[in-house]
Short mmCIF file of C-alpha atoms in Angstrom, two decimals:
data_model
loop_
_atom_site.label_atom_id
_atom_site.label_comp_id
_atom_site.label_asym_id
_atom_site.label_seq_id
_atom_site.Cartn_x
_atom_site.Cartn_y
_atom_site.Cartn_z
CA UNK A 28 26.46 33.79 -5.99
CA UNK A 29 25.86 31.65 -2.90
CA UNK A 30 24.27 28.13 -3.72
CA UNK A 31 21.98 27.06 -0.43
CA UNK A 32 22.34 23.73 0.66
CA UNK A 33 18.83 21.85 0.80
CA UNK A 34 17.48 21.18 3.64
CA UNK A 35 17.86 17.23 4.32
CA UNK A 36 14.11 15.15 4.05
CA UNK A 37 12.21 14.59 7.06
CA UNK A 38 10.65 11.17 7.60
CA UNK A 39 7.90 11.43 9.33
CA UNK A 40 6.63 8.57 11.50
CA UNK A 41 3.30 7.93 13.15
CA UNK A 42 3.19 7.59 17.26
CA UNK A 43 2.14 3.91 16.75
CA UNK A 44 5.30 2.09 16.41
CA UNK A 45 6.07 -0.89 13.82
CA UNK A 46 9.27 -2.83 13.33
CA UNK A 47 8.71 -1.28 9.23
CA UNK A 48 8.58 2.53 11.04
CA UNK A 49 11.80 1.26 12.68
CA UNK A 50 13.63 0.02 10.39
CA UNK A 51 12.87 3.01 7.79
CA UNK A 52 13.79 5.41 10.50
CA UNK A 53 17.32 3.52 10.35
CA UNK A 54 17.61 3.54 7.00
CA UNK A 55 16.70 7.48 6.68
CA UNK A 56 19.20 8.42 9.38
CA UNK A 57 21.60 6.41 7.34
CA UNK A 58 21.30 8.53 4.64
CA UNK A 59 21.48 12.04 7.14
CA UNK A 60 17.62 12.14 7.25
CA UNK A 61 16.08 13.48 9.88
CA UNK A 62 13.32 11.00 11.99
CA UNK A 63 10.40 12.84 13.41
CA UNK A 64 7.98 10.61 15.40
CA UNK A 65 4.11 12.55 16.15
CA UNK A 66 3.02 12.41 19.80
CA UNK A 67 -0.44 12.30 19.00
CA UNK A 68 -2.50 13.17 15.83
CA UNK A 69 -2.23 16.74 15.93
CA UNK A 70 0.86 17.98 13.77
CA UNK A 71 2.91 20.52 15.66
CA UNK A 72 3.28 24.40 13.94
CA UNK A 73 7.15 24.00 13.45
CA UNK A 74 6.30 20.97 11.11
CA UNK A 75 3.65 22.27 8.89
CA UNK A 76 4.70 22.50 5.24
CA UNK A 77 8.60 21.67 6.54
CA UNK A 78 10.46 21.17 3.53
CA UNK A 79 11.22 17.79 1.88
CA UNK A 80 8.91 15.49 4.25
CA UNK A 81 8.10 12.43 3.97
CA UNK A 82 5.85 9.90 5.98
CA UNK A 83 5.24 6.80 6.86
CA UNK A 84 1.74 5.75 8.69
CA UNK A 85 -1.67 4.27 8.24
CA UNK A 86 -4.51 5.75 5.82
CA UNK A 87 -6.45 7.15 8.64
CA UNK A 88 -3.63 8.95 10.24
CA UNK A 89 -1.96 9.95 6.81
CA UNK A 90 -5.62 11.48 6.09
CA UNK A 91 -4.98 13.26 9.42
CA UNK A 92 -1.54 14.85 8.83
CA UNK A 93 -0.97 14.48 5.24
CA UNK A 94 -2.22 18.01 3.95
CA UNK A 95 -0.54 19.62 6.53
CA UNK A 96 2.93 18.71 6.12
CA UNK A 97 2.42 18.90 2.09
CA UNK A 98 2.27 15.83 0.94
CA UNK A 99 1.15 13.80 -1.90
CA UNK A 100 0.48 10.58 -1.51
CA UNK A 101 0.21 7.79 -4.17
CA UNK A 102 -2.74 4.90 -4.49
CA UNK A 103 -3.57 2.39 -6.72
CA UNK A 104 -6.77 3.49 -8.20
CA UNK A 105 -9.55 2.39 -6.52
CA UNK A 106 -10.36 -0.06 -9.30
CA UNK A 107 -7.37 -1.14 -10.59
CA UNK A 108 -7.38 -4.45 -9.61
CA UNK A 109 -11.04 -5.35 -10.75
CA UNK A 110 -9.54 -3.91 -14.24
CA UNK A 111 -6.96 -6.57 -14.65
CA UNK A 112 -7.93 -9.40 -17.32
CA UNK A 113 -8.26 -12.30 -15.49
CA UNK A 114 -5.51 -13.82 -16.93
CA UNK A 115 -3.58 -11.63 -13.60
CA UNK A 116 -6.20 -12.24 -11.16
CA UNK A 117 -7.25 -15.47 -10.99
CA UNK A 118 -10.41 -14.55 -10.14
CA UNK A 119 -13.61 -12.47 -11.20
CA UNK A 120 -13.15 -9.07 -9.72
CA UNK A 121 -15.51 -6.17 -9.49
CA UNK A 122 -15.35 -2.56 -8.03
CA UNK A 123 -18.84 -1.91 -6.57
CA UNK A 124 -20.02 0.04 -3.49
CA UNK A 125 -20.77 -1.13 0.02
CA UNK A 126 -24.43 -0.81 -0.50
CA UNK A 127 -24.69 -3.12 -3.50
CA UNK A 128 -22.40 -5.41 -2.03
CA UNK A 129 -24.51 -5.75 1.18
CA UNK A 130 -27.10 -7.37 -1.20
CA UNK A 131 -24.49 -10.27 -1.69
CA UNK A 132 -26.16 -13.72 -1.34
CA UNK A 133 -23.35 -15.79 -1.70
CA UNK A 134 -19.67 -16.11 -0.10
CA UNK A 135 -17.18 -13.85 -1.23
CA UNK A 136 -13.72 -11.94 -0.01
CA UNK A 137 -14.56 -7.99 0.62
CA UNK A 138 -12.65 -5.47 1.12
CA UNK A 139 -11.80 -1.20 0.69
CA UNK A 140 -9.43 -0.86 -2.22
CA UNK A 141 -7.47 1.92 -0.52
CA UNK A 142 -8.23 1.94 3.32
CA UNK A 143 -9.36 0.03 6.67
CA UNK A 144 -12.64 1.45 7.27
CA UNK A 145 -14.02 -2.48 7.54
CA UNK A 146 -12.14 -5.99 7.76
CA UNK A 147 -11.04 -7.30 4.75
CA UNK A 148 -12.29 -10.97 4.84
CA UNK A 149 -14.62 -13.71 3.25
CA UNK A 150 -17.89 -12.53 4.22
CA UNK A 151 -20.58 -15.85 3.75
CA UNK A 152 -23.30 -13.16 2.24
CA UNK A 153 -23.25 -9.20 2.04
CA UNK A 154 -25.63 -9.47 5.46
CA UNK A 155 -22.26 -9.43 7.41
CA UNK A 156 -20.79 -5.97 5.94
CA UNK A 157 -21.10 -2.92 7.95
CA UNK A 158 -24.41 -0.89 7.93
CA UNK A 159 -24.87 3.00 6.33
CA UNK A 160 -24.42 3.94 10.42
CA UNK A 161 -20.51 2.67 10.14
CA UNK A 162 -20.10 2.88 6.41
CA UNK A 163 -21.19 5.55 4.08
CA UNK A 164 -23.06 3.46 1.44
CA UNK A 165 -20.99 5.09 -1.38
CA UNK A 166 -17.93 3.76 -0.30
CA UNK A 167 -15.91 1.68 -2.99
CA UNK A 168 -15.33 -2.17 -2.38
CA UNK A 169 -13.78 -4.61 -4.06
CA UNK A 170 -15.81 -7.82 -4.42
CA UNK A 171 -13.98 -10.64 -4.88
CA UNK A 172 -14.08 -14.86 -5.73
CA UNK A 173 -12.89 -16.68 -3.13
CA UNK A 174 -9.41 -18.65 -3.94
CA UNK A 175 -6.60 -19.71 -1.97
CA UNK A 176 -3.01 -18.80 -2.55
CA UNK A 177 -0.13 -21.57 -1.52
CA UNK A 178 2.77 -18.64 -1.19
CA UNK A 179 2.31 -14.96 -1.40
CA UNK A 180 4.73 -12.47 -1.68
CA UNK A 181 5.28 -7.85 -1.46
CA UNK A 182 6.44 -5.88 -4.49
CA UNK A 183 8.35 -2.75 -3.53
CA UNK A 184 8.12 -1.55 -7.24
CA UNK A 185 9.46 1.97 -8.06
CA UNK A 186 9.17 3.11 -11.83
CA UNK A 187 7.86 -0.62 -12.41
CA UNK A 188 10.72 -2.20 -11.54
CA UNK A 189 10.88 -4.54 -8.46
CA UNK A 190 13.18 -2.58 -6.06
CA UNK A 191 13.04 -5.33 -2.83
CA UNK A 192 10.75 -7.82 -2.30
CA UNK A 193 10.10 -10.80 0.69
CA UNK A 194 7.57 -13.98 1.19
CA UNK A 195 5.38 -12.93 3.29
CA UNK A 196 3.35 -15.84 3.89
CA UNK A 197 2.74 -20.04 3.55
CA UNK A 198 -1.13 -21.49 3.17
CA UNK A 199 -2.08 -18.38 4.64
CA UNK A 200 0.27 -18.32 7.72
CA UNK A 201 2.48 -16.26 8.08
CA UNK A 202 5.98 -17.08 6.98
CA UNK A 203 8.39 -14.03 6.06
CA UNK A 204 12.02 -14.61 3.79
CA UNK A 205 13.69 -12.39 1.69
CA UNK A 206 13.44 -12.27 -2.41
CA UNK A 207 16.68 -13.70 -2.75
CA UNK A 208 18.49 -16.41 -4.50
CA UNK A 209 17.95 -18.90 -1.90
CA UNK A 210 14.22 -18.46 -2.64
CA UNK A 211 13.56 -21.47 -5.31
CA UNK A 212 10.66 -19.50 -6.91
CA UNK A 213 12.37 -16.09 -7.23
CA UNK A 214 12.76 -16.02 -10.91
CA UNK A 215 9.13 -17.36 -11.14
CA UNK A 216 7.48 -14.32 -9.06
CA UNK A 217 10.08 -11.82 -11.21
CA UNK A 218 8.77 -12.93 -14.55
CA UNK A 219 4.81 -12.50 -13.16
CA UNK A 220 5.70 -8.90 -11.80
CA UNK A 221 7.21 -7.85 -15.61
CA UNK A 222 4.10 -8.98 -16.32
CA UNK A 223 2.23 -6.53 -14.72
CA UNK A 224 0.63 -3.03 -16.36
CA UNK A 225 3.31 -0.13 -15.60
CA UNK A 226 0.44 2.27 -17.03
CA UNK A 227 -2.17 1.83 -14.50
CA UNK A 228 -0.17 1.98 -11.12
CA UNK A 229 1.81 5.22 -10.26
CA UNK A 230 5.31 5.19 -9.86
CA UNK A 231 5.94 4.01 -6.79
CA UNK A 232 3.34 1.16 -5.17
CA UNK A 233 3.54 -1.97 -3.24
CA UNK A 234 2.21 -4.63 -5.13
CA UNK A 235 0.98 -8.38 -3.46
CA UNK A 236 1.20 -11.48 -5.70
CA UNK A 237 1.05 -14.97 -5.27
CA UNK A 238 0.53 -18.94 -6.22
CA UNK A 239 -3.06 -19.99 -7.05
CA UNK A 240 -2.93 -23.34 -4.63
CA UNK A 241 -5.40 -25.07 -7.22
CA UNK A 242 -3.66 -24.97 -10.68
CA UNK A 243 -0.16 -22.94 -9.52
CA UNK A 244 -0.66 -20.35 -11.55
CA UNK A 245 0.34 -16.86 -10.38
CA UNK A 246 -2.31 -14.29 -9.50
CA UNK A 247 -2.16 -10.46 -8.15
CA UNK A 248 -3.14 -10.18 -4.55
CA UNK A 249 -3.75 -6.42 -4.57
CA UNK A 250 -1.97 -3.24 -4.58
CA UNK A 251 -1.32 -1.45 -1.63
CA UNK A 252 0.35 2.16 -0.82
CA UNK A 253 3.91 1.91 -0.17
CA UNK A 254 3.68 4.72 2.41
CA UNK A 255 1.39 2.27 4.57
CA UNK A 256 2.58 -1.15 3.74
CA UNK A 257 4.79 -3.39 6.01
CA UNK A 258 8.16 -4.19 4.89
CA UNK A 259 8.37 -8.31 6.20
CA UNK A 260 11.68 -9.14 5.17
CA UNK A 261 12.56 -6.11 2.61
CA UNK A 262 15.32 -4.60 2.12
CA UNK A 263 14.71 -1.06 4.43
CA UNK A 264 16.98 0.91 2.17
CA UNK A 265 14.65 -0.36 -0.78
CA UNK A 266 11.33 0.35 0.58
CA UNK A 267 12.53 3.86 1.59
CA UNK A 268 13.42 4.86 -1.63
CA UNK A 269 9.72 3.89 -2.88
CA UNK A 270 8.11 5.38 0.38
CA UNK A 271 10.08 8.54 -0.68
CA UNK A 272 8.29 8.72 -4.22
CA UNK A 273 5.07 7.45 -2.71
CA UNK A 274 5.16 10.05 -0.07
CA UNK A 275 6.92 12.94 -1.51
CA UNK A 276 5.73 16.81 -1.48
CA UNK A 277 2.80 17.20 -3.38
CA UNK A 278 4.83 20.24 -5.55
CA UNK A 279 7.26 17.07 -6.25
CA UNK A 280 4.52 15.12 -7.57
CA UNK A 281 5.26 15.16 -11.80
CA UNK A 282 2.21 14.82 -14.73
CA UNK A 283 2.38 10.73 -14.55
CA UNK A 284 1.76 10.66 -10.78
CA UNK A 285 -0.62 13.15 -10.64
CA UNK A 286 -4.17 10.98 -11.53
CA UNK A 287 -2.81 8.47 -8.31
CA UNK A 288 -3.02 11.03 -5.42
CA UNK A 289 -4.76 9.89 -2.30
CA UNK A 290 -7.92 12.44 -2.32
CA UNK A 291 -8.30 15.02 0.74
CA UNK A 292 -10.78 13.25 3.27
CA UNK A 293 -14.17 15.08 3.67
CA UNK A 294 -13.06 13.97 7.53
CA UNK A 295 -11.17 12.37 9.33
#
């Protein structure tokens, strides 16, 4: 009996290029991947359903091509982070819609859980939101208190373990390092993310935390998909093996992953 070799995993990239698209295409060709970069937003016959694919790519565009090449792809629930005891957040959280939100009469920091369709910002009322025209009034937001974080950092976390992580920022600038032993508050940011609920995030997710600048405490960002998140200063090898799980064949997908799949857009 002949054993077939499998086909190698195809990484596919979206046409806008990032320095995280490039460096995960390096890493996959490392490992005898192949790289497949779309031309536009329409995926070509040969591709559909190809065997072992992968991607890489923003929501909208993964919405675009994701069914076609087979995938599964894996979110934080919508209102995971408004279900974390305070004690995580920092802040008061809640998971409401757009519409109720656009009744806000005080400042507060706004955004989609899960995609771009508006900024995610401090917004001095609900007035400032997008209307029903842009914004389907039953779209999820996340309404949150306003704090400020003194040093923020990415979680690559696969099986709820912190595969690589960087700095990603300073008082809100920009200001990207490596999760490494030169980083005085490494073991501080490791003991926060054993800290964090394995149960309510799937299997492989990029998680933001960071340094409450009034008190020091440390406080969850937000979650974001690994299959769309920027890598900063990660290690590439790292974050491909959680954009793997994250973006994997939806066949591939086991019983634990299964309630964090990205739902089918009604369009895109």
């Amino acid at each position: 009996m002949t054993i077939q070799p499998r086909p190698p995993r195809t990484l596919f990239l979206s046409p806008r290029v990032t320095a995280t698209g490039h460096a995960l295409a390096g890493a996959a060709r490392r490992r005898g991947m192949r790289v497949e970069t779309f031309g536009t937003w329409r995926t070509p016959d040969e591709w559909r359903g190809r065997p072992g694919a992968s991607l890489y790519a923003g929501p909208l565009f993964a919405d675009a091509v994701g069914r076609e090449l087979g995938l599964g792809l894996l979110e934080a629930a919508p209102g995971w982070l408004a279900g974390l005891p305070v004690e995580l957040t920092g802040r008061d959280v809640e998971l409401t819609t757009v519409a109720e939100a656009r009744r806000l009469r005080r400042p507060a920091f706004v955004k989609p859980p899960n995609d771009k369709s508006f900024p995610a910002r401090v917004y001095p009322d609900g007035s400032g939101l997008p209307g029903p025209d842009a914004v389907d009034d039953e779209t999820p937001v996340l309404v949150s208190d306003i704090v400020a974080f003194d040093v923020e950092y990415r979680l690559f976390l696969l099986d709820a373990t912190v595969r690589t992580a960087s700095r990603y920022a300073r008082h809100g600038d920009l200001d990207v390092a490596p999760l490494d032993g030169a980083d005085p508050l490494r073991d501080e940011v490791l003991r926060f993310a054993a800290r964090l609920p394995a149960t309510g995030l799937p299997s492989a997710i990029v998680v933001d935390v960071g340094r409450l600048a009034r008190g020091g405490g440390w406080a969850v960002v937000e979650a974001n998909a690994a299959w769309a998140s920027g890598h900063y200063a990660c290690d590439p090898d790292g974050v491909l093996d959680v954009v793997l799980r994250a973006a994997a064949p939806v066949d591939h997908v086991g019983p634990r992953d299964a309630p964090f799949l990205r739902a089918a857009p009604h369009r895109v």
